[in-house]
Amino acid sequence: MQIADTGRENSHASGGRGADGYETRKQYTVLAMNTLAFTVNFAVWTMFSVIGIRIKEQLGLNETEFGLLVATPILTGSLVRLPLGILTDRFGGRIVFFLQMITVAVPTYGLAFATEYWQYLVIGLFVGLAGGSFAVGIAYTSAWFPKEKQGTAMGIFGAGNAGSAVTNLAAPLIIVAFGWRAVPQVYSVAMLVMAVVFWFCTYPDPQLEARRQRGKWPALSDQLAPLAELRLWRFGLAYFFVFGGFVALALWLPKYYIAEYGLSLQSAAFITMFFTLPSGLIRALGGWISDRFGGSTTTWWVMWVCIVCLFFLSYPPTTLVVHGIKGDVQLHIAVGVTLFTILIFIVGVAQGIGKASVYRELADYYPANMGAVGGMVGVIGGLGGFALPIVFGIAADATNVRSSTFMLMYAVVAGVMVWTWLAERGERAAVLEREPALREQMVKVHLLDVRAVPRWLTDWRPDDTGFWQLQGRAVALRNLVLSMPPLFLSFAVWMVWSVVVVELPKIGFTFTTDQLFWLAAAPGISGGALRLAYSFVVPIFGGRNWTVFSTASLLLPTLWMALAVQDPSTNYAVFFAIALLCGLGGGNFSASMANISFFFPRTMQGTALGWNAGVGNLGVGIMQAVVPLVIYGGALAIMGGTSQSHTDGATVSRVWMQNAAFIWVPFILVATIAAAWGQNNIRGVKASFGEQVGIFRNKHAWILAWLYTGTFGSFIGFAAAFPQLLSTLYPASELKHWAFVGPLLGALVRPLGGWLSDRLGGGKVTLWNFVTMLVAAISVVAFLPSSPNDATLPWFYAGFILLFVTTGIGNGSVFHAVPNIFLKLHARGVAGGDESARKRAIAEGELEASVALGFTAGIAAFGLFFIPALIGISINATGTPRMALIIFVAFYASCVMATWWWYRRANAEIRCD
């Protein structure tokens, strides 16, 4: 087939082409320009590693705040890699790369004029777009080379990581000559020049021209389809260490050399080049090695070399006192600067090779989707570069040991090795399951033991009465029981700020009332967004696998919070970041509910989901009751920490605010282990990304999300706002200490809502529940106090308690209605069809219902953000929450009308009894 593109023109006109059919001169011109452009972008992306030290001194930042500062550009540079990769597959790397560089140059120049910490963080987010250049360049490069040469070509391109070495060399010189603010200005001009040179020296790639000729463009669903494969996430985790770890150390090492070895900024930045420069340049050799020996083998060698070196780097300076015969003998053991530099050089070289080997494996499996796939792996790797510097700072502040940086890196690479081994074993098991003849042959020649794979259920038929009674019931109940504690802890962590914010001003943090309400609301932003994302994960990863991962992830916000509240100098931005991370707990709900829905027959789903969610919701009330007790109870035996002075009016006492977070750590560990040991995945639950995102086009998904926002959104939002609201309206009343009663009752009655719906019908219970909610909300407005000593307090409190109870019942009834509505929709589409069509419709309805459960939960979770935020805005603007409460009354009235119109009236589109 003739391809009308400038990459494969007649050799007489173009100066020759290789045996692969590509024009050699243009291949290597594009490769050179890509590598140079990536080098400039990487230099811009990592410039905070040098100028951040000056900003730290200027603003007096602690280690955690410095870690957040240098990591902020890495966040956006990571997150934009997937969309930029998709755009590259669609429009070609040349135009996308050019526009990306022009876009980055503007905020880079503006960085020179920032003065406040929050300004550096915001501008840093936009500067971080430079990191997205990798996804563009890797796809653009691979499009110019055949498969057998892609490892080497992508390795050469990846050598642009040496841009961090350019920063280590050039930035200190610019700082000495002109001051640190000249660095972003010079880099901005360099970026603009690079963009112009790139545009005039590159060409449209052959794959793009072939698509133009055929008039065929990749569909978004096709581009995203590989993201559903577990193998891709294994590659991403390996890249988390080799690339994310590289970026994190490149940002951290200059400051480490200064603090640990007393070097000057110029010397520290120069010596850091012994890590960054070889690691970048060796990537080209890594591509060649991967082409020769295979990407998987090369990656394993990389990880073994790194774990050995990191073991020695982790050892902190230690003084041993030996009580000798003639007196004490002191032995000082430490890693000197020379040995340290040699070890870090070896780690850098290994990571450089690993960066190439991971992408060599990607090219083997996904040659036609390198934009989207490479972008997703780049996102995961880049998130390592974002998260690790923050964790480095937290660890240094917490342990007072600088080598804790390398202890963490050691833990990361060990975790990656274990996960990679397990994932590869799982992939082999899946292949053997699909090929029984191959499995039988391997057993015969003793290459495989005869063992079952108990974690995956391959034949799951809960609606088959015989199957359910014989074996299904016991398995489903075990999974339900082990699902409840992780969800309970998820809600506790998600909502812990609702109690902590009330106490922060009393231990010395000078935040305004409006800021406190925003802190309570922040987990709702991330929790809602994560719920939407988590609603798609069970068919991809398996319910057990995701429960283990998501439960373990709760350790990040809890441990960080425990450290932050002990430091009175902690910045508000840091608290806000921790609050956003608490949203990890909110996201877990969608995956948990979708997972449990697959285990139970339709006639029991209301009760099962009610119990799962009810125990989960119980975490809110229990947390609000337990946390005020443990913070007064002294340091926890293992965790420890210093106490804080707590001033409440004229009463001064000692509290241990860190206990609000530490109390959950051992339970999180136990719940994670229990889920890994006792839960199951269901093998047949699979869906393409395109099938799942179709939920966004379904009208009833949005209507049900609106209704569930009225129930669960109210429950979670008022649970967060109620303690602070009572404290603001009735500062002298002791009733604020009983704010937990409302969320506790709301959680306890949620199973009742599911039980009533199983017997009376979800639509009927939902309608009358909303009518009661409307009455309760009106009573709250009616009894709103006019002064702190108003006698209406008991009635105001009672109105809220009724509101909490109705949210609990409504949570159960709406979640009962969701699967019934989607099953009726699909059954209606095959009315009059044969039995196979009916079964297929039921299967499709069940799958869509599971996604809808997560989707509605995701939308409703934003109630945690909007309710405290609206109350805070109302109090800030008018001095009273009345305006916000009136808005809530109108909202409940709309829920009554929506339920009646769509699901209860005689001619309703889907009458739900």
Short mmCIF file of N, CA and C in Angstrom, two decimals, residues 31 183 241 336 379 400 415 430 504 620 648 665 716 779 785 908:
data_model
loop_
_atom_site.label_atom_id
_atom_site.label_comp_id
_atom_site.label_asym_id
_atom_site.label_seq_id
_atom_site.Cartn_x
_atom_site.Cartn_y
_atom_site.Cartn_z
N LEU A 31 13.99 12.08 15.63
CA LEU A 31 14.50 11.55 16.89
C LEU A 31 15.36 12.57 17.62
N VAL A 183 16.09 32.29 36.60
CA VAL A 183 16.04 30.93 36.07
C VAL A 183 14.77 30.67 35.28
N PHE A 241 8.66 3.16 40.12
CA PHE A 241 9.97 3.16 40.79
C PHE A 241 11.07 3.71 39.89
N GLY A 336 29.84 7.74 53.85
CA GLY A 336 30.50 8.99 53.48
C GLY A 336 30.04 9.51 52.15
N VAL A 379 1.73 8.41 33.48
CA VAL A 379 0.96 9.00 34.59
C VAL A 379 1.35 8.34 35.90
N ASN A 400 13.23 12.32 61.99
CA ASN A 400 14.45 13.10 62.22
C ASN A 400 15.68 12.35 61.70
N GLY A 415 8.29 -3.60 47.29
CA GLY A 415 6.88 -3.77 46.97
C GLY A 415 6.64 -4.00 45.49
N ALA A 430 -3.79 -17.10 34.12
CA ALA A 430 -4.93 -16.75 33.26
C ALA A 430 -4.78 -17.38 31.88
N LEU A 504 -8.77 22.26 65.83
CA LEU A 504 -7.54 22.91 65.36
C LEU A 504 -7.34 24.31 65.96
N VAL A 620 -18.78 6.80 60.31
CA VAL A 620 -18.86 8.25 60.56
C VAL A 620 -19.24 8.52 62.01
N ASP A 648 -9.90 25.75 75.65
CA ASP A 648 -11.34 25.80 75.38
C ASP A 648 -11.96 26.76 76.39
N VAL A 665 -4.80 3.21 62.37
CA VAL A 665 -3.72 2.53 61.64
C VAL A 665 -3.73 1.01 61.87
N ILE A 716 -23.68 12.53 54.40
CA ILE A 716 -22.24 12.74 54.54
C ILE A 716 -21.92 14.23 54.70
N SER A 779 -38.37 22.08 59.39
CA SER A 779 -38.33 22.28 60.85
C SER A 779 -36.97 22.83 61.30
N PRO A 785 -31.69 29.18 65.48
CA PRO A 785 -31.61 30.15 66.58
C PRO A 785 -31.30 31.57 66.09
N ALA A 908 -45.66 6.56 34.87
CA ALA A 908 -44.21 6.81 34.98
C ALA A 908 -43.45 6.00 33.94
#
